mmCIF file of N, CA and C in Angstrom:
data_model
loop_
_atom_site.group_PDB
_atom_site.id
_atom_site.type_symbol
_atom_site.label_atom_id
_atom_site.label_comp_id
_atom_site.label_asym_id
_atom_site.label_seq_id
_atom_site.Cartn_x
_atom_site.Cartn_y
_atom_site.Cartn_z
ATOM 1 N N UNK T 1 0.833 -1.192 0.000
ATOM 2 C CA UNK T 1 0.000 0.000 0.000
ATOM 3 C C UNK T 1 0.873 1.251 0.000
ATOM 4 N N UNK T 2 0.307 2.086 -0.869
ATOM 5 C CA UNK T 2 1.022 3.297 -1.138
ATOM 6 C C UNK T 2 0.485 4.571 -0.224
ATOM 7 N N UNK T 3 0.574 5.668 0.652
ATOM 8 C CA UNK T 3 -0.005 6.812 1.464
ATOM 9 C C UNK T 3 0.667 8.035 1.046
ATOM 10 N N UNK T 4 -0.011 9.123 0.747
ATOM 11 C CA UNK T 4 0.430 10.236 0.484
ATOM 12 C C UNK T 4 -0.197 11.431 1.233
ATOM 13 N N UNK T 5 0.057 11.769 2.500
ATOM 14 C CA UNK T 5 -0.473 12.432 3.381
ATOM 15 C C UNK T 5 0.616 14.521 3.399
ATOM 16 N N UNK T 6 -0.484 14.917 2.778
ATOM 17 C CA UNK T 6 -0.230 16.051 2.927
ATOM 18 C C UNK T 6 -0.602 17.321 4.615
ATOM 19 N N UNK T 7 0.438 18.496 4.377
ATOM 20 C CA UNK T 7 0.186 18.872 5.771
ATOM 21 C C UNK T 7 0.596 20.457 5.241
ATOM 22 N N UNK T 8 -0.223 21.193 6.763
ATOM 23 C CA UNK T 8 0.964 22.306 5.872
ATOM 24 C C UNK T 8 -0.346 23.688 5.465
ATOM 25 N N UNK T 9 -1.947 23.395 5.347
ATOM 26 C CA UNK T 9 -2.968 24.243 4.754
ATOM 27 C C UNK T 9 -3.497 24.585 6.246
ATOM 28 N N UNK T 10 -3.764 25.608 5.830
ATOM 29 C CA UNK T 10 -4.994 26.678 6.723
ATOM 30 C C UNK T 10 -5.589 27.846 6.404
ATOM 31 N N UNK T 11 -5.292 28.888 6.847
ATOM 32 C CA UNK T 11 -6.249 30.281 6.655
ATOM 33 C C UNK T 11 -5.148 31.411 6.501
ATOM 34 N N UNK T 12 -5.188 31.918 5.486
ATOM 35 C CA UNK T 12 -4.281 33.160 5.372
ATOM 36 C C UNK T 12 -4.608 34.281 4.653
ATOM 37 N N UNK T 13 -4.073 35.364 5.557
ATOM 38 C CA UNK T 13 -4.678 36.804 4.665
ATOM 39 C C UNK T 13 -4.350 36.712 2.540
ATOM 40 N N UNK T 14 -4.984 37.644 2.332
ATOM 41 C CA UNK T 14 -4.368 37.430 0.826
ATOM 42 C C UNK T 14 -2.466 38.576 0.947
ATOM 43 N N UNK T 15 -2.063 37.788 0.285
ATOM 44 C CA UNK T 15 -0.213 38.524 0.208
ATOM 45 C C UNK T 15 0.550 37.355 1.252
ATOM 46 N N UNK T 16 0.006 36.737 1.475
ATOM 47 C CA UNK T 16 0.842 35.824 2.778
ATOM 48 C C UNK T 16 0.979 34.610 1.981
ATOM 49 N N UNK T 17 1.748 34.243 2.790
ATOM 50 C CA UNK T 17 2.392 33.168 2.325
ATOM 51 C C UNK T 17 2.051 31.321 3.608
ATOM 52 N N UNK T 18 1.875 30.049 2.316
ATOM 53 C CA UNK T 18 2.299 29.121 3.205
ATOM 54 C C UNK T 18 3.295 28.402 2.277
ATOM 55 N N UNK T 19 3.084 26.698 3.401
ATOM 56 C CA UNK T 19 4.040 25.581 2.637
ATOM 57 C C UNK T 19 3.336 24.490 2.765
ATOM 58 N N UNK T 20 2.868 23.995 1.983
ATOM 59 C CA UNK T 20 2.465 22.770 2.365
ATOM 60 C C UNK T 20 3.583 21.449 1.917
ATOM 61 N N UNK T 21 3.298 20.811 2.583
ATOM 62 C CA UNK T 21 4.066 19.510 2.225
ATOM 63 C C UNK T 21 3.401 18.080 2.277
ATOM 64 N N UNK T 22 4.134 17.166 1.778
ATOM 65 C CA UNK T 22 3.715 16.488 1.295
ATOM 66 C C UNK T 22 4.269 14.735 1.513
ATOM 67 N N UNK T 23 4.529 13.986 2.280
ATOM 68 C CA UNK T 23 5.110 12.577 2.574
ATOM 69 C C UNK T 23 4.709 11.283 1.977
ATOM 70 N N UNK T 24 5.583 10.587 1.093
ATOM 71 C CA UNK T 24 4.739 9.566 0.451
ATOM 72 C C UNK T 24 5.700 7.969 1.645
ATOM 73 N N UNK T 25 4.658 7.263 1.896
ATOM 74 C CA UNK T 25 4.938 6.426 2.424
ATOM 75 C C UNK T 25 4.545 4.989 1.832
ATOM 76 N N UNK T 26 4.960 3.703 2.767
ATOM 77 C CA UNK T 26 4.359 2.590 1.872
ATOM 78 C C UNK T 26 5.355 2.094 1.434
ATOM 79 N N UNK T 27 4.791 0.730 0.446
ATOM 80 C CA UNK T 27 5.824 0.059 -0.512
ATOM 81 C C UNK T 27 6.332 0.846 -1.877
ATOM 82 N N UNK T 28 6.960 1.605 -1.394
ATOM 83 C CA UNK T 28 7.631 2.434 -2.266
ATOM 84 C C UNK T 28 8.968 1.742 -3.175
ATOM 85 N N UNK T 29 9.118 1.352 -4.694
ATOM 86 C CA UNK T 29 10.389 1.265 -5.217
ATOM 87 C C UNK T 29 10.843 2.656 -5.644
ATOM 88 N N UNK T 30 10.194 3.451 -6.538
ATOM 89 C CA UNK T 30 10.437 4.577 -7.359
ATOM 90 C C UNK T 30 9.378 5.652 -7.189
ATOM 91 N N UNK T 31 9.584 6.822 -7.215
ATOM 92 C CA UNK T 31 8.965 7.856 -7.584
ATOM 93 C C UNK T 31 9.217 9.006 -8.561
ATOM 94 N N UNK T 32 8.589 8.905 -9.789
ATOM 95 C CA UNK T 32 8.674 9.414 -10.779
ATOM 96 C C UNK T 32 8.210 11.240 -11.202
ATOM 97 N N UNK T 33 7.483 11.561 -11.224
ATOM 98 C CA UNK T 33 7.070 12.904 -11.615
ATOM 99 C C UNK T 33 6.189 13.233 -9.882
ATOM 100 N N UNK T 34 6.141 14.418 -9.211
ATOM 101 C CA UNK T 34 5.052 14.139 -8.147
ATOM 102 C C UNK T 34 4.711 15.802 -8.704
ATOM 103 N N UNK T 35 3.137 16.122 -8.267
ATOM 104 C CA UNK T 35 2.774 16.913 -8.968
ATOM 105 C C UNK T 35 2.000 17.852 -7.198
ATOM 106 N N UNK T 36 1.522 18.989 -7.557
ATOM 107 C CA UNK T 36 0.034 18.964 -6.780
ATOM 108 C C UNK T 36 -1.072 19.824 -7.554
ATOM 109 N N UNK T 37 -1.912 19.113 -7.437
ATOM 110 C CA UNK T 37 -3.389 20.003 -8.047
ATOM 111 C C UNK T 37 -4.307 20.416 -6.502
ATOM 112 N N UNK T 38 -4.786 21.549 -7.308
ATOM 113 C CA UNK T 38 -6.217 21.983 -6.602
ATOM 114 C C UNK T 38 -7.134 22.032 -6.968
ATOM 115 N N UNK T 39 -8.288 21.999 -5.994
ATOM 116 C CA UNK T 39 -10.185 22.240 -6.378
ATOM 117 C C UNK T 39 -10.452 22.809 -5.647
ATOM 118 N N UNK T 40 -11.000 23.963 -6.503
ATOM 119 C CA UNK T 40 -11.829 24.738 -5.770
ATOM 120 C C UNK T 40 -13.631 24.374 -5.781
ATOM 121 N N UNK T 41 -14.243 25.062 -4.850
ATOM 122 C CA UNK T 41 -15.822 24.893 -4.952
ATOM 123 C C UNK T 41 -16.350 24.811 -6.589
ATOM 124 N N UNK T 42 -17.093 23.772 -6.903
ATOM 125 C CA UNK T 42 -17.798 24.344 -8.288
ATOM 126 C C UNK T 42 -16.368 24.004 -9.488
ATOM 127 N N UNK T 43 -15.114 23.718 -8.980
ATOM 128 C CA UNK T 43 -14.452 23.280 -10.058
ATOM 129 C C UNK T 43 -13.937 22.124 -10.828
ATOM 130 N N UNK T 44 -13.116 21.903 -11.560
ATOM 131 C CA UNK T 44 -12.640 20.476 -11.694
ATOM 132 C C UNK T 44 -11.054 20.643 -11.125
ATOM 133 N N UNK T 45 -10.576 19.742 -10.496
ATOM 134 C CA UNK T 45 -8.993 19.317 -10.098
ATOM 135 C C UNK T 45 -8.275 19.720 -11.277
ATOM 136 N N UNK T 46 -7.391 20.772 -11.055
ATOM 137 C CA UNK T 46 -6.558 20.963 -11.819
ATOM 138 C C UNK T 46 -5.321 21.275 -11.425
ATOM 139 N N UNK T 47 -4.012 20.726 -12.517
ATOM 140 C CA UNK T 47 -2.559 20.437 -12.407
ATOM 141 C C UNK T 47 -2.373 21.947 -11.959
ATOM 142 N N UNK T 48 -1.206 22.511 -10.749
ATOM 143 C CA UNK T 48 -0.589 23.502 -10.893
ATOM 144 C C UNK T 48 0.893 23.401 -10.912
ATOM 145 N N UNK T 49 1.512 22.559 -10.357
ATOM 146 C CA UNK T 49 2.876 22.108 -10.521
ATOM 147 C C UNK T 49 3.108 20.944 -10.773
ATOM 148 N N UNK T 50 4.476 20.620 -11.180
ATOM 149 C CA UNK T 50 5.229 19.072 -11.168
ATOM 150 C C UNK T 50 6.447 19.030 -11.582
ATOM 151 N N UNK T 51 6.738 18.413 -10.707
ATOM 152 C CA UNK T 51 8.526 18.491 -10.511
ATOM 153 C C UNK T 51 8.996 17.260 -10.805
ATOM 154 N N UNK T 52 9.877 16.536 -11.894
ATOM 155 C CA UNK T 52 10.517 15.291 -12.383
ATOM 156 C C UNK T 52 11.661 15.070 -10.818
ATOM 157 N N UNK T 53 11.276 13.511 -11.017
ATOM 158 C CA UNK T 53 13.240 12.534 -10.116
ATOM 159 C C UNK T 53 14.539 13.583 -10.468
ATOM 160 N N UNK T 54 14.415 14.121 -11.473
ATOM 161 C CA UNK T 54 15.630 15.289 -11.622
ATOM 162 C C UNK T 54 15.121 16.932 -11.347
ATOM 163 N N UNK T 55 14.057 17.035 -11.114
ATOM 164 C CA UNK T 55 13.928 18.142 -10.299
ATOM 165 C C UNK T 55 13.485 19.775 -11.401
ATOM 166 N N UNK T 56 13.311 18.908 -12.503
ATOM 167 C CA UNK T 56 12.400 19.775 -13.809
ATOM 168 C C UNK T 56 11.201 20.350 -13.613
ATOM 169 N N UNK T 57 10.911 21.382 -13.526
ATOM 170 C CA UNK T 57 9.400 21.888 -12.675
ATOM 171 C C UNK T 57 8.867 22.181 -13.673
ATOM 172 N N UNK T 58 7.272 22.038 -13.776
ATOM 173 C CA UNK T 58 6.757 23.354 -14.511
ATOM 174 C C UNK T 58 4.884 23.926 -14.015
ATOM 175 N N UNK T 59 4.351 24.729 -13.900
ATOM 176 C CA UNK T 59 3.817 25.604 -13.466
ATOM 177 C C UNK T 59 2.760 26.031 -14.221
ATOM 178 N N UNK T 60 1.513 26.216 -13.569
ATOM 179 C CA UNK T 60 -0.112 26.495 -14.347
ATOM 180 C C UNK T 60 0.663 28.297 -14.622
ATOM 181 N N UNK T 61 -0.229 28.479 -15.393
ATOM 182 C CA UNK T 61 0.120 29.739 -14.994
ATOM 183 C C UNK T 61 -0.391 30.833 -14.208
ATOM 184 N N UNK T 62 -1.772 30.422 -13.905
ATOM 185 C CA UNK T 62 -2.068 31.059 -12.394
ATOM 186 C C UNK T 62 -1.012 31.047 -11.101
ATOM 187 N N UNK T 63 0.117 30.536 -11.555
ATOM 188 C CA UNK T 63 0.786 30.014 -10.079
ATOM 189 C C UNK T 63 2.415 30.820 -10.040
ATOM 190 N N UNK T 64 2.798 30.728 -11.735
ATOM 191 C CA UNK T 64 4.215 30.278 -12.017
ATOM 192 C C UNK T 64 4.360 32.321 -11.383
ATOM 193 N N UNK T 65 5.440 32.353 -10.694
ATOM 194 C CA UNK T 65 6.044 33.308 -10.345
ATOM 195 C C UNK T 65 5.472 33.451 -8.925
ATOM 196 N N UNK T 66 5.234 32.995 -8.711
ATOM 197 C CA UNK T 66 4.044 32.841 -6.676
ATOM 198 C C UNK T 66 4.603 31.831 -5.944
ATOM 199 N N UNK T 67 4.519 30.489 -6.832
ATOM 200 C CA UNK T 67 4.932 29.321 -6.216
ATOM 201 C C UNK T 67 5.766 27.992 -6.426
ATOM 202 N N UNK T 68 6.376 27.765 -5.873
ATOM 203 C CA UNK T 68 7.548 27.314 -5.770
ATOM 204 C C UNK T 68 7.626 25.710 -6.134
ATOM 205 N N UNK T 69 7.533 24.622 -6.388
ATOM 206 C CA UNK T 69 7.597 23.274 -5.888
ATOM 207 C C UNK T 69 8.960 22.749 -5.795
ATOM 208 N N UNK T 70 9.612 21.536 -4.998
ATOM 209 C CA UNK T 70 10.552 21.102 -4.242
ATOM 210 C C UNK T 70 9.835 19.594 -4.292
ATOM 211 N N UNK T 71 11.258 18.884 -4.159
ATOM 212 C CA UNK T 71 11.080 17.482 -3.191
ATOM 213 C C UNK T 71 12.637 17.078 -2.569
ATOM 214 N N UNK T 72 12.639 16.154 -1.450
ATOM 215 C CA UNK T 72 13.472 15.736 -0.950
ATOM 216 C C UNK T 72 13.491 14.070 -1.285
ATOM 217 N N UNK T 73 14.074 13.948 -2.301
ATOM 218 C CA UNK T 73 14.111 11.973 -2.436
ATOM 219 C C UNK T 73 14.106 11.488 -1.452
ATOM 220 N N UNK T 74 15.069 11.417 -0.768
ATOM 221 C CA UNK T 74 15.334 10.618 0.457
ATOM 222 C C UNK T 74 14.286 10.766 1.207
ATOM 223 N N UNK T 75 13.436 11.566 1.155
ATOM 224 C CA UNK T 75 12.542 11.609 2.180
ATOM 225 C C UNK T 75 11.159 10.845 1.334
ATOM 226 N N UNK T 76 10.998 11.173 0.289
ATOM 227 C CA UNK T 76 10.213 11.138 -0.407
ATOM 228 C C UNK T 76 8.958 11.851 -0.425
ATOM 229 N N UNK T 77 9.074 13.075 -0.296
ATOM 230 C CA UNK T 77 8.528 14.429 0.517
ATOM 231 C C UNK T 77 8.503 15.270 -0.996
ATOM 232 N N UNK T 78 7.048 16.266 -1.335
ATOM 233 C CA UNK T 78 7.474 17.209 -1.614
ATOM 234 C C UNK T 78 6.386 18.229 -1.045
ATOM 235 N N UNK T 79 7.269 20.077 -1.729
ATOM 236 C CA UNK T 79 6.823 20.757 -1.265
ATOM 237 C C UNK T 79 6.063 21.834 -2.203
ATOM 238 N N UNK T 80 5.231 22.694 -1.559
ATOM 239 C CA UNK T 80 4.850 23.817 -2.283
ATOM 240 C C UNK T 80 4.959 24.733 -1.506
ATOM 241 N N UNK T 81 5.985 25.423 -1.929
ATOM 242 C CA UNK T 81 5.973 27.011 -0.930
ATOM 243 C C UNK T 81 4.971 28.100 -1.871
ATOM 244 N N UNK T 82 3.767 28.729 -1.348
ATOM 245 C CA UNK T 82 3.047 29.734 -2.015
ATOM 246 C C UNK T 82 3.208 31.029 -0.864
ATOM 247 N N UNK T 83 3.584 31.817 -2.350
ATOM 248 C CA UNK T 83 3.868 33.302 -1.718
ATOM 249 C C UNK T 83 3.011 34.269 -2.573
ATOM 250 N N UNK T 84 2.668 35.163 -2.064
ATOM 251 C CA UNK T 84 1.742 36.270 -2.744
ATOM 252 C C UNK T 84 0.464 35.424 -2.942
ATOM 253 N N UNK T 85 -0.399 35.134 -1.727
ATOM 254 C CA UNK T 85 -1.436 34.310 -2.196
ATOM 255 C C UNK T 85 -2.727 35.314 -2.467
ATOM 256 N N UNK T 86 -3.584 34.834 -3.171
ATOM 257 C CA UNK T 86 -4.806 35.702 -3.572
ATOM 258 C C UNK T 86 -6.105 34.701 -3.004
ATOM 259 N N UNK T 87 -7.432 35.606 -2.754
ATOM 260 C CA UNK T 87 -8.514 34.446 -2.272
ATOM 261 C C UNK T 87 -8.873 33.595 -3.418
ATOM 262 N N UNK T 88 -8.338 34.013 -4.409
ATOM 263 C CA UNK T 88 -8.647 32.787 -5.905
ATOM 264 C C UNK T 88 -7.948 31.590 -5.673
ATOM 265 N N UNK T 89 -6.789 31.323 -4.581
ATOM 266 C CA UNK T 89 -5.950 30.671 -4.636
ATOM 267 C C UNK T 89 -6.456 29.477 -3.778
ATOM 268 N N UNK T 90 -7.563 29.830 -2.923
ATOM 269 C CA UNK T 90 -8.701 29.034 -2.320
ATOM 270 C C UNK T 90 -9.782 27.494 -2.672
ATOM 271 N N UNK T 91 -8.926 26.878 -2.143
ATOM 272 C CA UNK T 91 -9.087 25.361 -2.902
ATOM 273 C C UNK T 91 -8.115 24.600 -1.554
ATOM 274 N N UNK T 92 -8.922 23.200 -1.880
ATOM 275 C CA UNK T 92 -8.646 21.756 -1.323
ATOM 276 C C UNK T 92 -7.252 21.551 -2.423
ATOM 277 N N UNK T 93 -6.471 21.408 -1.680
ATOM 278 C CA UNK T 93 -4.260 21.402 -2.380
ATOM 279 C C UNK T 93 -4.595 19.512 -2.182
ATOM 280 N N UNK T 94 -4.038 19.138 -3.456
ATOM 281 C CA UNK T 94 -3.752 17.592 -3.185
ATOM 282 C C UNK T 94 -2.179 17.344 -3.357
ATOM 283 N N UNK T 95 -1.802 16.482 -3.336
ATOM 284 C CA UNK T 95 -0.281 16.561 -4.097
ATOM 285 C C UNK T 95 -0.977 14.669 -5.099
ATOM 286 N N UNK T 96 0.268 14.485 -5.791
ATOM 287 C CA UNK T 96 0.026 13.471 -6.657
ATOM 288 C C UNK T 96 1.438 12.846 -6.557
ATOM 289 N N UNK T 97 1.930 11.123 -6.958
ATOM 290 C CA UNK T 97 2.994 10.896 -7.006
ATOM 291 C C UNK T 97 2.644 9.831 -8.000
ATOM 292 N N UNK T 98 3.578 9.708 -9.203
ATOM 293 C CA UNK T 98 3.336 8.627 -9.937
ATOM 294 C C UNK T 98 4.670 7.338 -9.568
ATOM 295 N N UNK T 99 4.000 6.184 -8.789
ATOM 296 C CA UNK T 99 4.852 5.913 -7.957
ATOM 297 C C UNK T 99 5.083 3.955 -8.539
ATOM 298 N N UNK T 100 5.941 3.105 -8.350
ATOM 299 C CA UNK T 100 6.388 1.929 -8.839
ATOM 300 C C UNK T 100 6.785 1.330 -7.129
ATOM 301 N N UNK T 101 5.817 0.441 -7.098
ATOM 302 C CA UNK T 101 6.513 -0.497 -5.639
ATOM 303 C C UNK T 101 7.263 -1.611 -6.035
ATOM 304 N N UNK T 102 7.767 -1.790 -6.931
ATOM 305 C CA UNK T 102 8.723 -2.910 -6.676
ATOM 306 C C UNK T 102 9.712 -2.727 -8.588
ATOM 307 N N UNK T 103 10.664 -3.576 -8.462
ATOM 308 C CA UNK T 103 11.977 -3.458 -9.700
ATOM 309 C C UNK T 103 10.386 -3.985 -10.954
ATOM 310 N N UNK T 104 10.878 -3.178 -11.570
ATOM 311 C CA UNK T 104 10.009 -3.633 -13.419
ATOM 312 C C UNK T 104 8.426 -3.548 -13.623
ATOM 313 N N UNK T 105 7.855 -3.227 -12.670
ATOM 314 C CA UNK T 105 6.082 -2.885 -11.988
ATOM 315 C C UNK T 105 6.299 -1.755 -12.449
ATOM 316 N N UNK T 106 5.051 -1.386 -13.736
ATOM 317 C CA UNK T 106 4.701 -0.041 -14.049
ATOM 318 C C UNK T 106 4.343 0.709 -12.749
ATOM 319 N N UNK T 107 4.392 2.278 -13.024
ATOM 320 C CA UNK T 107 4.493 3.249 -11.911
ATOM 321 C C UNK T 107 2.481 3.357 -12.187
ATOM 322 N N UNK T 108 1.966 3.676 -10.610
ATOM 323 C CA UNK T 108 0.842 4.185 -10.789
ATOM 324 C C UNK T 108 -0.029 5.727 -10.391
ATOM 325 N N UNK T 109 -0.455 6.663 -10.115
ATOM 326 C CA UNK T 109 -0.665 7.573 -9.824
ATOM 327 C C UNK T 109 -1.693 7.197 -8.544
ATOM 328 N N UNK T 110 -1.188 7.837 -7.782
ATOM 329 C CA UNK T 110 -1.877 8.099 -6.059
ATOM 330 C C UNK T 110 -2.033 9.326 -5.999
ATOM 331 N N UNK T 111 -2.999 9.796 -5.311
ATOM 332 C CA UNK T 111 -3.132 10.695 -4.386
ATOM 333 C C UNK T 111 -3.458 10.714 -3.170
ATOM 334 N N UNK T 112 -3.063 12.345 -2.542
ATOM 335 C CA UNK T 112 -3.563 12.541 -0.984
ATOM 336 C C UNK T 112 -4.712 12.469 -0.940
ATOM 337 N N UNK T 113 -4.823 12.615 0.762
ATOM 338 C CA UNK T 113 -6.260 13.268 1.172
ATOM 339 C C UNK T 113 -6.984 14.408 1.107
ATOM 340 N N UNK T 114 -5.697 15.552 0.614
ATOM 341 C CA UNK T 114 -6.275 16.586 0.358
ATOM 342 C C UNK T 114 -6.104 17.709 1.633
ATOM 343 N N UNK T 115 -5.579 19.363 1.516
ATOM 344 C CA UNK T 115 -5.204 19.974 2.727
ATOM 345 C C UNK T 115 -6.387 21.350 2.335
ATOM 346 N N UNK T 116 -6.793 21.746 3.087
ATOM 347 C CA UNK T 116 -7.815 22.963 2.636
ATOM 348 C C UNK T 116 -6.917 23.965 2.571
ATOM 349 N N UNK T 117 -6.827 25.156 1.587
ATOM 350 C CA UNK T 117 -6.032 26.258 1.832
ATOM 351 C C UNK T 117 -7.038 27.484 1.280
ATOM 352 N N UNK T 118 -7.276 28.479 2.845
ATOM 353 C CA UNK T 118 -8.307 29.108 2.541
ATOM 354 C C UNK T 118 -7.672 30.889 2.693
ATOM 355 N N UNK T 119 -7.863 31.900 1.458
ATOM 356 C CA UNK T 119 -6.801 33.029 1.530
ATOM 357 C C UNK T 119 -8.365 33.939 1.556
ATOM 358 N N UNK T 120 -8.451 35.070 2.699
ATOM 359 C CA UNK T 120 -9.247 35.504 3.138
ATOM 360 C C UNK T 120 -8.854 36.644 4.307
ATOM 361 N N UNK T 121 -9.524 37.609 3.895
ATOM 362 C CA UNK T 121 -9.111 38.446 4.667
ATOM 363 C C UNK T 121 -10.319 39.040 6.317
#
Protein backbone atom coordinates (compact mmCIF):
# COMPACT_ATOMS: atom_id res chain seq x y z
CA UNK A 1 0.00 0.00 0.00
CA UNK A 2 1.02 3.30 -1.14
CA UNK A 3 -0.01 6.81 1.46
CA UNK A 4 0.43 10.24 0.48
CA UNK A 5 -0.47 12.43 3.38
CA UNK A 6 -0.23 16.05 2.93
CA UNK A 7 0.19 18.87 5.77
CA UNK A 8 0.96 22.31 5.87
CA UNK A 9 -2.97 24.24 4.75
CA UNK A 10 -4.99 26.68 6.72
CA UNK A 11 -6.25 30.28 6.65
CA UNK A 12 -4.28 33.16 5.37
CA UNK A 13 -4.68 36.80 4.67
CA UNK A 14 -4.37 37.43 0.83
CA UNK A 15 -0.21 38.52 0.21
CA UNK A 16 0.84 35.82 2.78
CA UNK A 17 2.39 33.17 2.33
CA UNK A 18 2.30 29.12 3.21
CA UNK A 19 4.04 25.58 2.64
CA UNK A 20 2.46 22.77 2.36
CA UNK A 21 4.07 19.51 2.23
CA UNK A 22 3.71 16.49 1.29
CA UNK A 23 5.11 12.58 2.57
CA UNK A 24 4.74 9.57 0.45
CA UNK A 25 4.94 6.43 2.42
CA UNK A 26 4.36 2.59 1.87
CA UNK A 27 5.82 0.06 -0.51
CA UNK A 28 7.63 2.43 -2.27
CA UNK A 29 10.39 1.26 -5.22
CA UNK A 30 10.44 4.58 -7.36
CA UNK A 31 8.96 7.86 -7.58
CA UNK A 32 8.67 9.41 -10.78
CA UNK A 33 7.07 12.90 -11.62
CA UNK A 34 5.05 14.14 -8.15
CA UNK A 35 2.77 16.91 -8.97
CA UNK A 36 0.03 18.96 -6.78
CA UNK A 37 -3.39 20.00 -8.05
CA UNK A 38 -6.22 21.98 -6.60
CA UNK A 39 -10.19 22.24 -6.38
CA UNK A 40 -11.83 24.74 -5.77
CA UNK A 41 -15.82 24.89 -4.95
CA UNK A 42 -17.80 24.34 -8.29
CA UNK A 43 -14.45 23.28 -10.06
CA UNK A 44 -12.64 20.48 -11.69
CA UNK A 45 -8.99 19.32 -10.10
CA UNK A 46 -6.56 20.96 -11.82
CA UNK A 47 -2.56 20.44 -12.41
CA UNK A 48 -0.59 23.50 -10.89
CA UNK A 49 2.88 22.11 -10.52
CA UNK A 50 5.23 19.07 -11.17
CA UNK A 51 8.53 18.49 -10.51
CA UNK A 52 10.52 15.29 -12.38
CA UNK A 53 13.24 12.53 -10.12
CA UNK A 54 15.63 15.29 -11.62
CA UNK A 55 13.93 18.14 -10.30
CA UNK A 56 12.40 19.77 -13.81
CA UNK A 57 9.40 21.89 -12.68
CA UNK A 58 6.76 23.35 -14.51
CA UNK A 59 3.82 25.60 -13.47
CA UNK A 60 -0.11 26.49 -14.35
CA UNK A 61 0.12 29.74 -14.99
CA UNK A 62 -2.07 31.06 -12.39
CA UNK A 63 0.79 30.01 -10.08
CA UNK A 64 4.22 30.28 -12.02
CA UNK A 65 6.04 33.31 -10.35
CA UNK A 66 4.04 32.84 -6.68
CA UNK A 67 4.93 29.32 -6.22
CA UNK A 68 7.55 27.31 -5.77
CA UNK A 69 7.60 23.27 -5.89
CA UNK A 70 10.55 21.10 -4.24
CA UNK A 71 11.08 17.48 -3.19
CA UNK A 72 13.47 15.74 -0.95
CA UNK A 73 14.11 11.97 -2.44
CA UNK A 74 15.33 10.62 0.46
CA UNK A 75 12.54 11.61 2.18
CA UNK A 76 10.21 11.14 -0.41
CA UNK A 77 8.53 14.43 0.52
CA UNK A 78 7.47 17.21 -1.61
CA UNK A 79 6.82 20.76 -1.27
CA UNK A 80 4.85 23.82 -2.28
CA UNK A 81 5.97 27.01 -0.93
CA UNK A 82 3.05 29.73 -2.01
CA UNK A 83 3.87 33.30 -1.72
CA UNK A 84 1.74 36.27 -2.74
CA UNK A 85 -1.44 34.31 -2.20
CA UNK A 86 -4.81 35.70 -3.57
CA UNK A 87 -8.51 34.45 -2.27
CA UNK A 88 -8.65 32.79 -5.90
CA UNK A 89 -5.95 30.67 -4.64
CA UNK A 90 -8.70 29.03 -2.32
CA UNK A 91 -9.09 25.36 -2.90
CA UNK A 92 -8.65 21.76 -1.32
CA UNK A 93 -4.26 21.40 -2.38
CA UNK A 94 -3.75 17.59 -3.18
CA UNK A 95 -0.28 16.56 -4.10
CA UNK A 96 0.03 13.47 -6.66
CA UNK A 97 2.99 10.90 -7.01
CA UNK A 98 3.34 8.63 -9.94
CA UNK A 99 4.85 5.91 -7.96
CA UNK A 100 6.39 1.93 -8.84
CA UNK A 101 6.51 -0.50 -5.64
CA UNK A 102 8.72 -2.91 -6.68
CA UNK A 103 11.98 -3.46 -9.70
CA UNK A 104 10.01 -3.63 -13.42
CA UNK A 105 6.08 -2.89 -11.99
CA UNK A 106 4.70 -0.04 -14.05
CA UNK A 107 4.49 3.25 -11.91
CA UNK A 108 0.84 4.19 -10.79
CA UNK A 109 -0.66 7.57 -9.82
CA UNK A 110 -1.88 8.10 -6.06
CA UNK A 111 -3.13 10.70 -4.39
CA UNK A 112 -3.56 12.54 -0.98
CA UNK A 113 -6.26 13.27 1.17
CA UNK A 114 -6.28 16.59 0.36
CA UNK A 115 -5.20 19.97 2.73
CA UNK A 116 -7.82 22.96 2.64
CA UNK A 117 -6.03 26.26 1.83
CA UNK A 118 -8.31 29.11 2.54
CA UNK A 119 -6.80 33.03 1.53
CA UNK A 120 -9.25 35.50 3.14
CA UNK A 121 -9.11 38.45 4.67
Amino acid sequence: QVQLVESGGGLVQPGGSLRLSCAASGRIFNIKTMAWYRQAPGNQRELIASITSGGNTNYADSVQGRFTISRDNAKNTVYLQMNSLKPEDTAVYYCHGDISTSIGSMSYGYFGQGTQVTVSS
